[in-house]
């Protein structure tokens, strides 16, 4: 890729869209963001095109230099055709986003689900430090998004859902999840779920945030410790399933909730240590070095989108 071409990664989120432009050596030329216009598909398309032009202008680049654009989008995506089957938060149904962008810009555009694409970004980030072939990524924020790279390739499964562990059911008759089912991992471990469990257990009327729970945890609040024990038990079991299902070398944790640092991670690591202490198999499979936390300033979505662009 030392041919002077430049590459664009676009991470379209429900509220913000970010564009990253890199040169052939993966050096950052520009990074811009704007709020996502979700009023209708035409607004989303126009906003994306505008942001791409802004990113190119800031990078002193021309459309003719761009080798390709990779786009990550929160929804069900047909990777081969670039059609967004369903993206509820973006108001898109059966929309040919890839073809529409390609027609407007004259540049090859590839579209993929945002969790899959972030996993590609994480895979590349890990490989800059050491060679790895099998990786799972779990992003914990408002929801839980996850994906796996197996043998160096993003593993999509039949519907692009492989590794999407946020919606595995962990509690019979548990809380209602955004997916319509009850007791998904997301209803215990995601940020709003942590806040809800604390408010319930502490008998609070006013809503709290996950941040409040982490602060209470660090101040040795007994209710916060009880909630975090439940959260870390559910998460560490899910991490064990990921490792036992895919036998990955690394499990990377990212997303807004991991930014809480020790208050979130310590109980999870303690739970994993306890699982190791109980079993020789766990000692091997859940070894501490397999768990990695993504730096909060690393945008896995845009880097993964660049990787997708280069794959074509
Ligand atoms: Zn669910």
Tab-separated table of C-alpha atoms and ligand atoms in Angstrom:
chain	number	residue	atom	x	y	z
A	1	UNK	CA	0.000	0.000	0.000
A	2	UNK	CA	2.983	2.301	-0.452
A	3	UNK	CA	1.448	3.756	-3.589
A	4	UNK	CA	0.497	7.192	-2.278
A	5	UNK	CA	-3.172	6.373	-1.945
A	6	UNK	CA	-5.095	7.542	1.095
A	7	UNK	CA	-7.884	5.754	2.950
A	8	UNK	CA	-10.984	6.888	4.794
A	9	UNK	CA	-12.750	5.261	7.733
A	10	UNK	CA	-16.234	6.472	8.630
A	11	UNK	CA	-17.855	5.515	11.927
A	12	UNK	CA	-21.559	6.396	11.780
A	13	UNK	CA	-23.138	6.362	15.229
A	14	UNK	CA	-26.652	7.118	16.430
A	15	UNK	CA	-25.596	10.583	17.612
A	16	UNK	CA	-22.125	11.266	16.136
A	17	UNK	CA	-20.246	10.407	12.976
A	18	UNK	CA	-16.442	10.431	12.875
A	19	UNK	CA	-14.174	10.308	9.828
A	20	UNK	CA	-10.502	9.327	9.831
A	21	UNK	CA	-8.152	9.871	6.872
A	22	UNK	CA	-4.833	7.981	6.807
A	23	UNK	CA	-1.960	7.805	4.342
A	24	UNK	CA	-0.415	4.652	2.881
A	25	UNK	CA	1.811	4.275	5.970
A	26	UNK	CA	-1.241	4.489	8.274
A	27	UNK	CA	-0.281	7.969	9.445
A	28	UNK	CA	-3.248	10.095	10.517
A	29	UNK	CA	-3.914	12.946	8.056
A	30	UNK	CA	-7.142	14.181	9.602
A	31	UNK	CA	-9.918	13.268	11.983
A	32	UNK	CA	-13.250	15.122	12.009
A	33	UNK	CA	-16.632	14.542	13.571
A	34	UNK	CA	-20.163	15.858	13.288
A	35	UNK	CA	-23.545	15.003	14.691
A	36	UNK	CA	-25.427	12.361	12.688
A	37	UNK	CA	-28.503	13.587	10.832
A	38	UNK	CA	-30.945	10.696	11.189
A	39	UNK	CA	-34.075	12.495	9.915
A	40	UNK	CA	-34.187	10.319	6.770
A	41	UNK	CA	-31.778	8.319	4.541
A	42	UNK	CA	-31.094	11.298	2.231
A	43	UNK	CA	-30.050	13.477	5.193
A	44	UNK	CA	-27.751	10.735	6.478
A	45	UNK	CA	-26.207	10.328	3.017
A	46	UNK	CA	-25.754	14.093	2.533
A	47	UNK	CA	-24.243	14.470	6.013
A	48	UNK	CA	-21.813	11.599	5.403
A	49	UNK	CA	-20.684	13.033	2.060
A	50	UNK	CA	-20.202	16.464	3.623
A	51	UNK	CA	-18.107	15.021	6.445
A	52	UNK	CA	-15.955	13.037	4.001
A	53	UNK	CA	-15.264	16.213	1.978
A	54	UNK	CA	-14.417	18.098	5.176
A	55	UNK	CA	-12.039	15.336	6.297
A	56	UNK	CA	-10.355	15.312	2.876
A	57	UNK	CA	-9.989	19.100	2.846
A	58	UNK	CA	-8.389	19.031	6.284
A	59	UNK	CA	-6.034	16.262	5.111
A	60	UNK	CA	-5.113	18.299	1.991
A	61	UNK	CA	-6.277	15.299	0.008
A	62	UNK	CA	-8.293	14.908	-3.186
A	63	UNK	CA	-11.052	12.430	-4.007
A	64	UNK	CA	-8.825	11.041	-6.791
A	65	UNK	CA	-6.231	9.923	-4.204
A	66	UNK	CA	-8.672	7.901	-2.101
A	67	UNK	CA	-8.233	4.132	-2.462
A	68	UNK	CA	-11.443	3.337	-0.636
A	69	UNK	CA	-13.835	4.182	2.168
A	70	UNK	CA	-14.878	1.809	4.943
A	71	UNK	CA	-18.084	2.536	6.834
A	72	UNK	CA	-19.272	1.179	10.154
A	73	UNK	CA	-22.951	1.410	11.008
A	74	UNK	CA	-25.013	0.223	13.998
A	75	UNK	CA	-27.363	-2.271	12.400
A	76	UNK	CA	-27.844	-5.347	10.291
A	77	UNK	CA	-25.643	-4.998	7.209
A	78	UNK	CA	-25.145	-7.099	4.081
A	79	UNK	CA	-21.388	-6.924	3.776
A	80	UNK	CA	-21.322	-8.111	0.131
A	81	UNK	CA	-23.819	-5.558	-1.224
A	82	UNK	CA	-23.383	-2.640	1.178
A	83	UNK	CA	-27.127	-2.695	1.880
A	84	UNK	CA	-28.170	-1.703	5.402
A	85	UNK	CA	-31.000	-4.151	6.116
A	86	UNK	CA	-32.055	-2.501	9.343
A	87	UNK	CA	-30.562	0.280	11.465
A	88	UNK	CA	-33.317	1.363	13.857
A	89	UNK	CA	-31.374	4.252	15.425
A	90	UNK	CA	-30.532	5.686	12.011
A	91	UNK	CA	-33.976	5.311	10.436
A	92	UNK	CA	-32.655	3.016	7.699
A	93	UNK	CA	-34.446	-0.003	6.256
A	94	UNK	CA	-33.107	-1.907	3.234
A	95	UNK	CA	-31.032	1.139	2.237
A	96	UNK	CA	-28.174	0.689	-0.292
A	97	UNK	CA	-25.736	2.953	1.576
A	98	UNK	CA	-22.576	1.524	-0.027
A	99	UNK	CA	-23.892	1.962	-3.578
A	100	UNK	CA	-25.284	5.443	-2.850
A	101	UNK	CA	-21.944	6.679	-1.451
A	102	UNK	CA	-19.962	5.046	-4.263
A	103	UNK	CA	-22.225	6.722	-6.851
A	104	UNK	CA	-21.928	10.127	-5.171
A	105	UNK	CA	-18.151	10.086	-4.632
A	106	UNK	CA	-16.816	7.754	-7.322
A	107	UNK	CA	-14.863	5.854	-4.646
A	108	UNK	CA	-15.313	2.185	-3.651
A	109	UNK	CA	-17.239	2.084	-0.359
A	110	UNK	CA	-17.607	-0.973	1.877
A	111	UNK	CA	-20.160	-1.119	4.699
A	112	UNK	CA	-20.090	-3.316	7.794
A	113	UNK	CA	-21.769	-3.516	11.188
A	114	UNK	CA	-20.081	-1.203	13.716
A	115	UNK	CA	-19.251	-3.910	16.260
A	116	UNK	CA	-17.667	-6.103	13.563
A	117	UNK	CA	-15.681	-3.138	12.287
A	118	UNK	CA	-14.507	-2.131	15.783
A	119	UNK	CA	-13.251	-5.687	16.239
A	120	UNK	CA	-11.142	-5.247	13.080
A	121	UNK	CA	-9.737	-2.008	14.528
A	122	UNK	CA	-8.895	-3.721	17.806
A	123	UNK	CA	-7.259	-6.611	15.947
A	124	UNK	CA	-5.006	-4.211	14.082
A	125	UNK	CA	-4.164	-2.316	17.310
A	126	UNK	CA	-3.165	-5.558	19.064
A	127	UNK	CA	-1.014	-6.656	16.152
A	128	UNK	CA	0.983	-3.462	16.309
A	129	UNK	CA	2.183	-4.674	19.717
A	130	UNK	CA	2.502	-8.421	19.158
A	131	UNK	CA	1.351	-10.929	16.558
A	132	UNK	CA	-2.034	-12.459	17.429
A	133	UNK	CA	-4.451	-14.403	15.208
A	134	UNK	CA	-7.495	-15.040	17.401
A	135	UNK	CA	-9.138	-12.149	19.204
A	136	UNK	CA	-12.488	-11.324	20.801
A	137	UNK	CA	-13.571	-7.741	21.467
A	138	UNK	CA	-16.288	-6.802	23.948
A	139	UNK	CA	-17.386	-3.166	24.095
A	140	UNK	CA	-19.407	-2.233	27.169
A	141	UNK	CA	-21.265	1.047	27.116
A	142	UNK	CA	-24.962	1.889	26.781
A	143	UNK	CA	-25.222	-1.612	25.338
A	144	UNK	CA	-22.797	-4.439	24.744
A	145	UNK	CA	-21.290	-4.983	21.313
A	146	UNK	CA	-18.807	-7.699	20.507
A	147	UNK	CA	-17.085	-9.552	17.717
A	148	UNK	CA	-14.376	-12.084	16.953
A	149	UNK	CA	-11.412	-12.382	14.627
A	150	UNK	CA	-10.416	-16.002	14.016
A	151	UNK	CA	-7.221	-17.023	12.256
A	152	UNK	CA	-6.630	-13.405	11.261
A	153	UNK	CA	-10.041	-12.901	9.649
A	154	UNK	CA	-13.158	-11.225	10.960
A	155	UNK	CA	-15.559	-14.069	11.638
A	156	UNK	CA	-19.081	-12.918	10.729
A	157	UNK	CA	-21.108	-16.119	10.919
A	158	UNK	CA	-24.188	-16.608	8.736
A	159	UNK	CA	-25.780	-13.226	9.597
A	160	UNK	CA	-22.831	-11.130	10.707
A	161	UNK	CA	-23.740	-11.764	14.346
A	162	UNK	CA	-20.931	-14.099	15.435
A	163	UNK	CA	-19.559	-13.294	18.893
A	164	UNK	CA	-22.376	-10.807	19.658
A	165	UNK	CA	-22.492	-11.857	23.274
A	166	UNK	CA	-24.503	-8.941	24.709
A	167	UNK	CA	-27.737	-10.760	23.948
A	168	UNK	CA	-26.974	-14.185	25.360
A	169	UNK	CA	-29.505	-14.954	28.053
A	170	UNK	CA	-27.944	-15.180	31.473
A	171	UNK	CA	-30.944	-14.811	33.764
A	172	UNK	CA	-34.294	-16.562	33.374
A	173	UNK	CA	-37.158	-14.032	33.675
A	174	UNK	CA	-34.656	-11.216	34.051
A	175	UNK	CA	-35.062	-7.596	32.971
A	176	UNK	CA	-36.531	-6.783	29.558
A	177	UNK	CA	-33.755	-6.080	27.026
A	178	UNK	CA	-33.809	-3.685	24.052
A	179	UNK	CA	-33.845	-6.788	21.800
A	180	UNK	CA	-37.205	-7.886	23.224
A	181	UNK	CA	-35.875	-10.835	25.230
A	182	UNK	CA	-35.433	-11.001	28.998
A	183	UNK	CA	-32.279	-11.458	31.049
A	184	UNK	CA	-29.667	-10.750	28.349
A	185	UNK	CA	-26.093	-10.094	29.533
A	186	UNK	CA	-26.691	-6.463	28.503
A	187	UNK	CA	-29.450	-6.138	31.138
A	188	UNK	CA	-26.861	-6.760	33.885
A	189	UNK	CA	-23.493	-5.491	32.621
A	190	UNK	CA	-24.189	-2.417	30.395
A	191	UNK	CA	-23.857	1.074	31.916
A	192	UNK	CA	-27.584	1.826	32.360
A	193	UNK	CA	-28.093	-1.690	33.800
A	194	UNK	CA	-25.406	-1.104	36.436
A	195	UNK	CA	-27.098	2.178	37.383
A	196	UNK	CA	-30.558	0.582	37.496
A	197	UNK	CA	-29.448	-2.316	39.726
A	198	UNK	CA	-27.826	0.098	42.159
A	199	UNK	CA	-30.878	2.376	42.327
A	200	UNK	CA	-33.095	-0.657	42.956
A	201	UNK	CA	-30.843	-2.227	45.593
A	202	UNK	CA	-30.328	1.088	47.406
A	203	UNK	CA	-34.057	1.899	47.206
A	204	UNK	CA	-33.399	5.181	45.412
A	205	UNK	CA	-36.260	6.989	43.716
A	206	UNK	CA	-34.140	9.312	41.565
A	207	UNK	CA	-32.199	7.745	38.686
A	208	UNK	CA	-28.411	7.452	39.029
A	209	UNK	CA	-25.654	6.900	36.477
A	210	UNK	CA	-23.088	4.089	36.335
A	211	UNK	CA	-20.506	6.717	37.298
A	212	UNK	CA	-22.314	7.191	40.634
A	213	UNK	CA	-22.091	3.439	41.260
A	214	UNK	CA	-18.350	3.356	40.528
A	215	UNK	CA	-17.752	6.277	42.886
A	216	UNK	CA	-19.795	4.571	45.593
A	217	UNK	CA	-17.861	1.334	44.978
A	218	UNK	CA	-14.556	3.109	45.516
A	219	UNK	CA	-15.933	4.698	48.685
A	220	UNK	CA	-16.587	1.135	50.002
A	221	UNK	CA	-20.370	1.494	49.707
A	222	UNK	CA	-21.773	-1.981	50.518
A	223	UNK	CA	-24.644	-1.786	48.017
A	224	UNK	CA	-22.296	-0.747	45.192
A	225	UNK	CA	-19.984	-3.643	46.066
A	226	UNK	CA	-22.874	-6.077	45.983
A	227	UNK	CA	-24.006	-4.745	42.588
A	228	UNK	CA	-20.491	-4.849	41.140
A	229	UNK	CA	-20.081	-8.424	42.361
A	230	UNK	CA	-23.192	-9.417	40.410
A	231	UNK	CA	-22.022	-7.452	37.358
A	232	UNK	CA	-18.531	-8.941	37.435
A	233	UNK	CA	-19.844	-12.486	37.929
A	234	UNK	CA	-22.074	-12.182	34.862
A	235	UNK	CA	-19.336	-10.581	32.753
A	236	UNK	CA	-16.539	-12.955	33.735
A	237	UNK	CA	-18.731	-15.945	32.879
A	238	UNK	CA	-19.501	-14.409	29.490
A	239	UNK	CA	-15.777	-13.867	28.907
A	240	UNK	CA	-15.221	-17.517	29.801
A	241	UNK	CA	-17.854	-18.568	27.227
A	242	UNK	CA	-16.120	-16.474	24.570
A	243	UNK	CA	-12.779	-18.092	25.318
A	244	UNK	CA	-14.169	-21.629	25.532
A	245	UNK	CA	-16.227	-21.178	22.331
A	246	UNK	CA	-13.569	-19.572	20.156
A	247	UNK	CA	-10.274	-20.311	21.975
A	248	UNK	CA	-9.063	-16.762	21.369
A	249	UNK	CA	-5.619	-15.602	22.485
A	250	UNK	CA	-6.852	-12.225	23.688
A	251	UNK	CA	-10.122	-10.809	24.939
A	252	UNK	CA	-10.123	-7.027	24.641
A	253	UNK	CA	-12.506	-4.951	26.744
A	254	UNK	CA	-13.483	-1.460	25.608
A	255	UNK	CA	-16.364	1.006	25.588
A	256	UNK	CA	-17.479	3.819	27.851
A	257	UNK	CA	-17.967	1.712	30.969
A	258	UNK	CA	-14.358	0.442	30.964
A	259	UNK	CA	-13.238	4.085	31.188
A	260	UNK	CA	-14.259	3.853	34.866
A	261	UNK	CA	-10.990	1.966	35.333
A	262	UNK	CA	-10.352	0.086	38.566
A	263	UNK	CA	-13.899	0.373	39.928
A	264	UNK	CA	-15.173	-1.610	36.963
A	265	UNK	CA	-12.149	-3.781	36.164
A	266	UNK	CA	-10.910	-4.847	39.597
A	267	UNK	CA	-14.028	-6.854	40.517
A	268	UNK	CA	-13.995	-8.503	37.067
A	269	UNK	CA	-10.322	-9.433	37.359
A	270	UNK	CA	-10.911	-10.707	40.908
A	271	UNK	CA	-13.743	-12.906	39.656
A	272	UNK	CA	-11.537	-14.324	36.893
A	273	UNK	CA	-8.759	-14.976	39.429
A	274	UNK	CA	-11.232	-16.900	41.553
A	275	UNK	CA	-12.284	-18.983	38.541
A	276	UNK	CA	-8.607	-19.752	37.876
A	277	UNK	CA	-8.033	-20.787	41.482
A	278	UNK	CA	-10.810	-23.372	41.238
A	279	UNK	CA	-9.736	-25.180	38.078
A	280	UNK	CA	-6.562	-26.189	36.270
A	281	UNK	CA	-8.394	-25.761	32.961
A	282	UNK	CA	-9.446	-22.226	33.900
A	283	UNK	CA	-5.871	-21.503	34.991
A	284	UNK	CA	-4.755	-22.229	31.444
A	285	UNK	CA	-7.718	-20.865	29.458
A	286	UNK	CA	-8.440	-17.752	31.553
A	287	UNK	CA	-4.803	-16.739	32.105
A	288	UNK	CA	-4.562	-13.109	33.230
A	289	UNK	CA	-2.443	-12.064	30.212
A	290	UNK	CA	-5.360	-12.860	27.860
A	291	UNK	CA	-7.420	-9.913	29.123
A	292	UNK	CA	-6.585	-6.500	27.734
A	293	UNK	CA	-8.287	-3.124	28.192
A	294	UNK	CA	-8.421	-0.831	25.188
A	295	UNK	CA	-7.045	2.691	25.780
A	296	UNK	CA	-9.976	5.112	26.016
A	297	UNK	CA	-8.503	7.400	23.330
A	298	UNK	CA	-8.303	4.615	20.723
A	299	UNK	CA	-11.240	4.828	18.311
A	300	UNK	CA	-11.634	1.211	17.241
A	301	UNK	CA	-14.549	2.096	14.935
A	302	UNK	CA	-12.698	4.437	12.578
A	303	UNK	CA	-9.503	2.336	12.561
A	304	UNK	CA	-11.549	-0.745	11.759
A	305	UNK	CA	-13.311	1.186	8.992
A	306	UNK	CA	-9.925	2.042	7.489
A	307	UNK	CA	-8.973	-1.655	7.638
A	308	UNK	CA	-12.241	-2.490	5.847
A	309	UNK	CA	-11.539	0.143	3.176
A	310	UNK	CA	-8.134	-1.424	2.501
A	311	UNK	CA	-9.665	-4.888	2.250
A	312	UNK	CA	-12.149	-3.565	-0.324
B	1	LIG	ZN1	-31.031	-8.621	24.445
